[in-house]
Coordinates of C-alpha atoms and ligand atoms in Angstrom, one line a residue:
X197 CA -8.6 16.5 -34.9
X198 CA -9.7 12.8 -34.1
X199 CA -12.7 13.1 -31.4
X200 CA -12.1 11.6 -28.2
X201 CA -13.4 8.3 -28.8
X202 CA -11.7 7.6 -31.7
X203 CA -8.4 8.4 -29.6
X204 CA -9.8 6.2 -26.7
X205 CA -10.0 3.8 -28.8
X206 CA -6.8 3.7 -30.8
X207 CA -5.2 4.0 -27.1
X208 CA -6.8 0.9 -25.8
X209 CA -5.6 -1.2 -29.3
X210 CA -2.2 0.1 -28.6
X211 CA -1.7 -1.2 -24.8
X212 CA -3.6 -4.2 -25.6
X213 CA -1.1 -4.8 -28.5
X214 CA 1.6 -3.9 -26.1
X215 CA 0.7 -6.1 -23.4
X216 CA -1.7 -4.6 -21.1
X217 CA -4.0 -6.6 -19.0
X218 CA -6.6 -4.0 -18.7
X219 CA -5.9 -2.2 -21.6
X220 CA -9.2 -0.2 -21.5
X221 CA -9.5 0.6 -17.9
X222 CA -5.7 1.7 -18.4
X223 CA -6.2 3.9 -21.8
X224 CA -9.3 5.5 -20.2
X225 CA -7.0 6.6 -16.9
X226 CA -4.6 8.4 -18.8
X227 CA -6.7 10.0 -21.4
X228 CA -8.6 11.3 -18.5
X229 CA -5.4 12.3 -17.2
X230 CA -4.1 14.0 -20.3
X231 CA -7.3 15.8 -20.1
X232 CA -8.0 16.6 -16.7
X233 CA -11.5 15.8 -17.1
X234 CA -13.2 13.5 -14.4
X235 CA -15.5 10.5 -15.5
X236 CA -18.5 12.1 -15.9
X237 CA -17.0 14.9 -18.3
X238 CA -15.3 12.3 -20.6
X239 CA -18.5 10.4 -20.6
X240 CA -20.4 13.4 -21.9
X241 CA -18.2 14.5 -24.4
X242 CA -17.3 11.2 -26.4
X243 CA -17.8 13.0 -30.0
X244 CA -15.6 16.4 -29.0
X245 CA -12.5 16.3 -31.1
X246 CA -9.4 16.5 -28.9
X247 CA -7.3 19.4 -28.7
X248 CA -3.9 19.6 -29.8
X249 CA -1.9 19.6 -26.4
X250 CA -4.0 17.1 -24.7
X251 CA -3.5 14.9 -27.6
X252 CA 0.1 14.9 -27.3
X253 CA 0.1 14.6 -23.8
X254 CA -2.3 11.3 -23.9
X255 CA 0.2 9.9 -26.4
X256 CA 3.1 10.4 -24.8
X257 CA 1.1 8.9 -21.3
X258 CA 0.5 6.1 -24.0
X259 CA 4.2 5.7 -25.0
X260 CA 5.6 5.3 -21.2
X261 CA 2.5 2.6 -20.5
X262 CA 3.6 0.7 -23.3
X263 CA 7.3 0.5 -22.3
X264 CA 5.6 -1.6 -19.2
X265 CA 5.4 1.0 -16.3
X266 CA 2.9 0.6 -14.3
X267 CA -0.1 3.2 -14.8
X268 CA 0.2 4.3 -11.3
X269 CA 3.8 5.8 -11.7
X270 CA 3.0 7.2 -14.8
X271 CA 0.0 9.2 -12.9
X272 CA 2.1 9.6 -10.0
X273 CA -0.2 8.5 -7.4
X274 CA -2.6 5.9 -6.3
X275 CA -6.1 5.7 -4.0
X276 CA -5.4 3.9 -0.6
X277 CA -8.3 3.8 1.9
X278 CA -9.9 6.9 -0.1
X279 CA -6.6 8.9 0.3
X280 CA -4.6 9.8 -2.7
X281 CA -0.7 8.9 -2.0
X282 CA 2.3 9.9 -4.1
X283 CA 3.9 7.2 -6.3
X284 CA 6.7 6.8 -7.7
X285 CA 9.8 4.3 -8.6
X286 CA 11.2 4.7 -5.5
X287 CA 7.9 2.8 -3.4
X288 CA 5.9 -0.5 -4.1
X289 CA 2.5 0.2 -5.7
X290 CA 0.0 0.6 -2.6
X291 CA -2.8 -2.6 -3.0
X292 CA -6.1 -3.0 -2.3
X293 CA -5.9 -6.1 -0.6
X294 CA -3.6 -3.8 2.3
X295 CA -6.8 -1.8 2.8
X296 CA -8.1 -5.0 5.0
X297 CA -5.1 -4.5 7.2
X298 CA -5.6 -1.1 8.0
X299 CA -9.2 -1.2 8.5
X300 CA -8.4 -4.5 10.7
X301 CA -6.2 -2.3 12.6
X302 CA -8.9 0.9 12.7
X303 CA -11.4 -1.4 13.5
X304 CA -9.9 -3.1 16.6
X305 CA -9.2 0.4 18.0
X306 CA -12.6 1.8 17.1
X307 CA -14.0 -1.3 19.1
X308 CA -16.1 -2.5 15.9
X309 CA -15.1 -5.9 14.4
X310 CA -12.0 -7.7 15.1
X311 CA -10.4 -9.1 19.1
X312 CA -11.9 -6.7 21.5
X313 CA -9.6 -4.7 23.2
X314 CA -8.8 -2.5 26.8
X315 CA -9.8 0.7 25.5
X316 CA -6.7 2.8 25.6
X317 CA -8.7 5.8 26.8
X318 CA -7.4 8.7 26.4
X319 CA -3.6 7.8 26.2
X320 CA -1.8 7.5 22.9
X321 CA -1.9 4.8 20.4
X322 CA 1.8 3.9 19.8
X323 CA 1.7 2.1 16.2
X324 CA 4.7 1.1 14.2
X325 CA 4.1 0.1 10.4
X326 CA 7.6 -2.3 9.6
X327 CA 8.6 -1.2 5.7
X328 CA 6.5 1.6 5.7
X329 CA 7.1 2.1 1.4
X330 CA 4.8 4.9 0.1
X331 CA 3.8 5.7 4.3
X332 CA 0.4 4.2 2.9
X333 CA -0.2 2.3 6.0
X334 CA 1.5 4.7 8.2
X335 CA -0.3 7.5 6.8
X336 CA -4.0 6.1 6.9
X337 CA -3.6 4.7 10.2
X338 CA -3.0 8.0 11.6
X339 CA -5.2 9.8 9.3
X340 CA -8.9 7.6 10.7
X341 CA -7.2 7.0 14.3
X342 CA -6.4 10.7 15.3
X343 CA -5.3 9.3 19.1
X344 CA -2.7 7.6 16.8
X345 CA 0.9 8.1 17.1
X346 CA 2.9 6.3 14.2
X347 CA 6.8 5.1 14.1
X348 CA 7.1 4.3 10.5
X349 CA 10.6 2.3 9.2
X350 CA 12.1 1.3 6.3
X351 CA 15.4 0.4 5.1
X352 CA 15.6 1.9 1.7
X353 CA 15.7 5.8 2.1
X354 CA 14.2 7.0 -1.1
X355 CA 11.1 5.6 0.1
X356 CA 10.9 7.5 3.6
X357 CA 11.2 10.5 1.8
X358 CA 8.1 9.9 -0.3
X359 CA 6.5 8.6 2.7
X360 CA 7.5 11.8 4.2
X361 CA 5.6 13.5 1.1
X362 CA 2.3 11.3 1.8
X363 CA 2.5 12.2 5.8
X364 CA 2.7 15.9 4.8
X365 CA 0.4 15.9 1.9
X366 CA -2.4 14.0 4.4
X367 CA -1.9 16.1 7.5
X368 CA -0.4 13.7 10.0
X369 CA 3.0 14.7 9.8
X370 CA 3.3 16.0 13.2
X371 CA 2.4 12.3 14.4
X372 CA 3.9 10.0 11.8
X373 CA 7.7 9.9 12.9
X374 CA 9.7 8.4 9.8
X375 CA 12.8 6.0 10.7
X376 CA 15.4 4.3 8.3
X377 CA 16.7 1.4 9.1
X378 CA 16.0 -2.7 8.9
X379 CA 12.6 -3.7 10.6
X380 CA 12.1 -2.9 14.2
X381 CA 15.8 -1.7 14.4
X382 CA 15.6 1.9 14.1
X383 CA 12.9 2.4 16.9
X384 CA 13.9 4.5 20.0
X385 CA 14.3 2.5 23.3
X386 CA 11.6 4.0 25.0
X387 CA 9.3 1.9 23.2
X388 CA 10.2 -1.1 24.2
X389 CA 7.4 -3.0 25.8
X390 CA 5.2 -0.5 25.1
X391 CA 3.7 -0.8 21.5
X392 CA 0.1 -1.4 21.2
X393 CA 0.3 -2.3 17.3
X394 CA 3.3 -3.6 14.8
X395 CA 1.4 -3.6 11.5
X396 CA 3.6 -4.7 8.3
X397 CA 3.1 -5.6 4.5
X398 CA 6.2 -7.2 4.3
X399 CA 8.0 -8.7 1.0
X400 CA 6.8 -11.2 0.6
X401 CA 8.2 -13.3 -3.2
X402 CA 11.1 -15.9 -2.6
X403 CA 14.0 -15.0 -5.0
X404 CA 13.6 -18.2 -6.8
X405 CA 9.3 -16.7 -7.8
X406 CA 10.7 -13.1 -8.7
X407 CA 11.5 -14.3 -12.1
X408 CA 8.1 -15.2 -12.7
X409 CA 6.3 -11.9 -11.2
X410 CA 4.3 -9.6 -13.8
X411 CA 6.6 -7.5 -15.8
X412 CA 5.4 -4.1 -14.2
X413 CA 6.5 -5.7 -11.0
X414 CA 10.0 -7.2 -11.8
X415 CA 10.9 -4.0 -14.3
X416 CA 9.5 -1.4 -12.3
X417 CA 8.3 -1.4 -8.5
X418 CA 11.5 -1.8 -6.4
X419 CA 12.9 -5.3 -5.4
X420 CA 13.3 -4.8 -1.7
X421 CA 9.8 -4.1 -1.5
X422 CA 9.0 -7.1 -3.5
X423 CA 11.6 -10.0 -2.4
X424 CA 12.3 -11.3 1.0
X425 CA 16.1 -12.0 1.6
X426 CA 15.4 -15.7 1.5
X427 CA 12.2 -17.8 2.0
X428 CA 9.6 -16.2 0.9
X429 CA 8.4 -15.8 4.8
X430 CA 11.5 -14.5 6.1
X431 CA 10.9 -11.1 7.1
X432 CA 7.5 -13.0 8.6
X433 CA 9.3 -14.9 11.0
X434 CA 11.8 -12.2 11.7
X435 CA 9.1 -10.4 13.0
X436 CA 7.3 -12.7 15.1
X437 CA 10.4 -13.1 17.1
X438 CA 11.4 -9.1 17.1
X439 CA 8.1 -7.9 18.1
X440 CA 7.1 -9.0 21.7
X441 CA 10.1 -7.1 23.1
X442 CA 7.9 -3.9 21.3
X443 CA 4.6 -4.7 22.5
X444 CA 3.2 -4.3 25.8
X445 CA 1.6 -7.1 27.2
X446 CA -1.4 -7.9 24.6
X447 CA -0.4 -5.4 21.9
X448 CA -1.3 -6.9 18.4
X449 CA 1.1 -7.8 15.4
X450 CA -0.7 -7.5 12.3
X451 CA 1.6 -8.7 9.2
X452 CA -0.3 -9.4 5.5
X453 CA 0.8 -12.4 4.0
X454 CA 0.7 -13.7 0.0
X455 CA -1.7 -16.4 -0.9
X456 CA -0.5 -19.7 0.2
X457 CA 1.2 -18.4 3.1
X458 CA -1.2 -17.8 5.7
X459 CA -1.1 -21.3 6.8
X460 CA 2.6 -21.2 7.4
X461 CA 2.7 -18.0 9.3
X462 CA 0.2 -18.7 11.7
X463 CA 1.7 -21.9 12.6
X464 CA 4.8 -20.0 13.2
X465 CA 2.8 -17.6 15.6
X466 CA 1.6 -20.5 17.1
X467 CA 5.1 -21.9 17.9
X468 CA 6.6 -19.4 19.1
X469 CA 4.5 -19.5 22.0
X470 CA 4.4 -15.7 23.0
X471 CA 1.2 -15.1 21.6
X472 CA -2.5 -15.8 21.9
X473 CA -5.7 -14.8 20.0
X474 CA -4.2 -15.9 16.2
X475 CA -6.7 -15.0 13.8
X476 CA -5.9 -15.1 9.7
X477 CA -8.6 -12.9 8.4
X478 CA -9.6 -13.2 4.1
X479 CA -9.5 -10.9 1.3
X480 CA -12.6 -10.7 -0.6
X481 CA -11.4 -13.0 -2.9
X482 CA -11.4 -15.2 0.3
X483 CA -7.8 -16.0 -0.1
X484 CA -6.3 -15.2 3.5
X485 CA -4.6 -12.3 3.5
X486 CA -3.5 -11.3 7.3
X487 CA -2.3 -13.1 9.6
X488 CA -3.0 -11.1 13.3
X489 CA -2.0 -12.0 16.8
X490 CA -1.8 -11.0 20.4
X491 CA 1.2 -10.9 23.0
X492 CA 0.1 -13.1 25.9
X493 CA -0.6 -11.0 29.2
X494 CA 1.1 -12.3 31.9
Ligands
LIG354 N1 3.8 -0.6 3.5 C1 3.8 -0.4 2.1 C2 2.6 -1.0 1.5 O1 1.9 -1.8 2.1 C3 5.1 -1.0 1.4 C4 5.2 -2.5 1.6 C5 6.4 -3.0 1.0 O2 7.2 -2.2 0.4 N2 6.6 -4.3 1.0 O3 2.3 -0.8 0.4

């Protein structure tokens, strides 16, 4: 049998040839998935020859990477804010660059960086993550805020059942409460007014951009996750006007934006004229990536 680096290697020449960005990152992940083994074992054991079954296994994981699906579906789940959430077709690809609006959000309530706020004692947190997808914002939120209760939507209904999965996997089912429906919609009445955040990744790629997103994206990760009915900001501004009948009186809206977008949003905020304390916060990249804001108390 080949030894392991010779099939590392012959797996990171066939994604590169097949398109792959990162083909050796990529080949490495699903050799060490094919052979259970973590980083540290593969690293030791570069001149082992492969088994048999593994073999097969890292060349069929090979086979589906190189028809374009992401690597993430293929492993069937993805690290968000250290917590491993299921994956598949059905949810968008949970991205690093979320990670700053959940620990925005954990932040603020742990009284650490980010606009001070009335600590809410003991009482409950009432959060609502709008287009909740794999629950990953949901499901972290409540996981590292334990006085967190969570309303999580989302109009597509394959996703709430993985979310479901991830709330259950992680513990927090119990306080995550899954709805199906279009944005704030689905919420039960008794809210109203009395939300303290509405955190939201929404689509954000206009439908005349989606041609031109990466092919893992377009072929694979599901477009209502990925394109806003209309501009590009839409489900943006739909928010901004839907969520200060949620809120209580200086309760936070917390939506991530794509890069070139920040600008518009907050001037939207702004407009409105419902809320105060606008702050767009960066990625580490130092493109702005969240666009946060407070209901005005009256
Ligand atoms: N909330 C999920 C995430 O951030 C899904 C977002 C979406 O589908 N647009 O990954």
């Amino acid at each position: 049998m080949p030894t392991i680096r010779e099939v590392y290697l012959l797996g990171v020449e066939h994604l590169r040839a097949s398109g792959s960005v990162e083909p050796a990152i990529e080949a490495e992940v699903l050799l060490r998935h094919a052979l259970q083994w973590n980083r540290t074992v593969l690293y030791t054991r570069w001149e082992t020859p492969i088994e048999p079954e593994p073999f097969s296994r890292y060349q069929e994981l090979l086979e589906a990477r190189a028809t374009g699906r992401p690597v993430h579906y293929i492993l069937g789940e993805r690290e968000f804010m250290s917590l491993t959430f299921a994956v598949d077709e059905r949810v968008l690809i949970p991205r690093p660059e979320t990670e700053i609006l959940v620990e925005f959000v954990i932040n603020t309530f742990r009284g650490s960086p980010g606009p001070r706020t009335p600590d809410p004692g003991p009482r409950q947190l009432v959060i609502i993550d709008v287009g909740t997808g794999s629950g990953c914002i949901a499901v972290s939120l409540a996981h590292y805020l334990p006085q967190a209760r969570v309303y999580a939507t989302d109009i597509s209904g394959p996703a709430i059942q993985v979310a479901t999965e991830n709330a259950r996997r992680h513990g927090v089912a119990e306080r995550v409460v899954f709805l199906e429906g279009d944005l704030l919609a689905p919420l039960p009445k008794h809210l109203l007014r009395s939300v303290d955040v509405i955190a939201a990744n929404p689509p954000y790629v206009s439908a005349a951009e989606a041609p031109m997103l990466a092919r893992e994206i377009r072929e694979f990760e599901p477009a209502v996750a990925v394109v806003a009915p209309g501009d590009a900001t839409a489900v943006h501004l739909q928010l901004i006007i839907q969520a200060p009948r949620w809120l209580r009186s200086g309760g936070l809206l917390a939506m991530e934006v794509a890069a070139g977008q920040a600008d518009p949003v907050r001037g939207a905020v702004i407009g409105d004229g419902r809320y105060g304390d606008v702050l767009v916060l960066p990625d580490p990249g130092g493109v702005p990536r969240i666009v946060s804001a407070r209901t005005q108390r009256q």
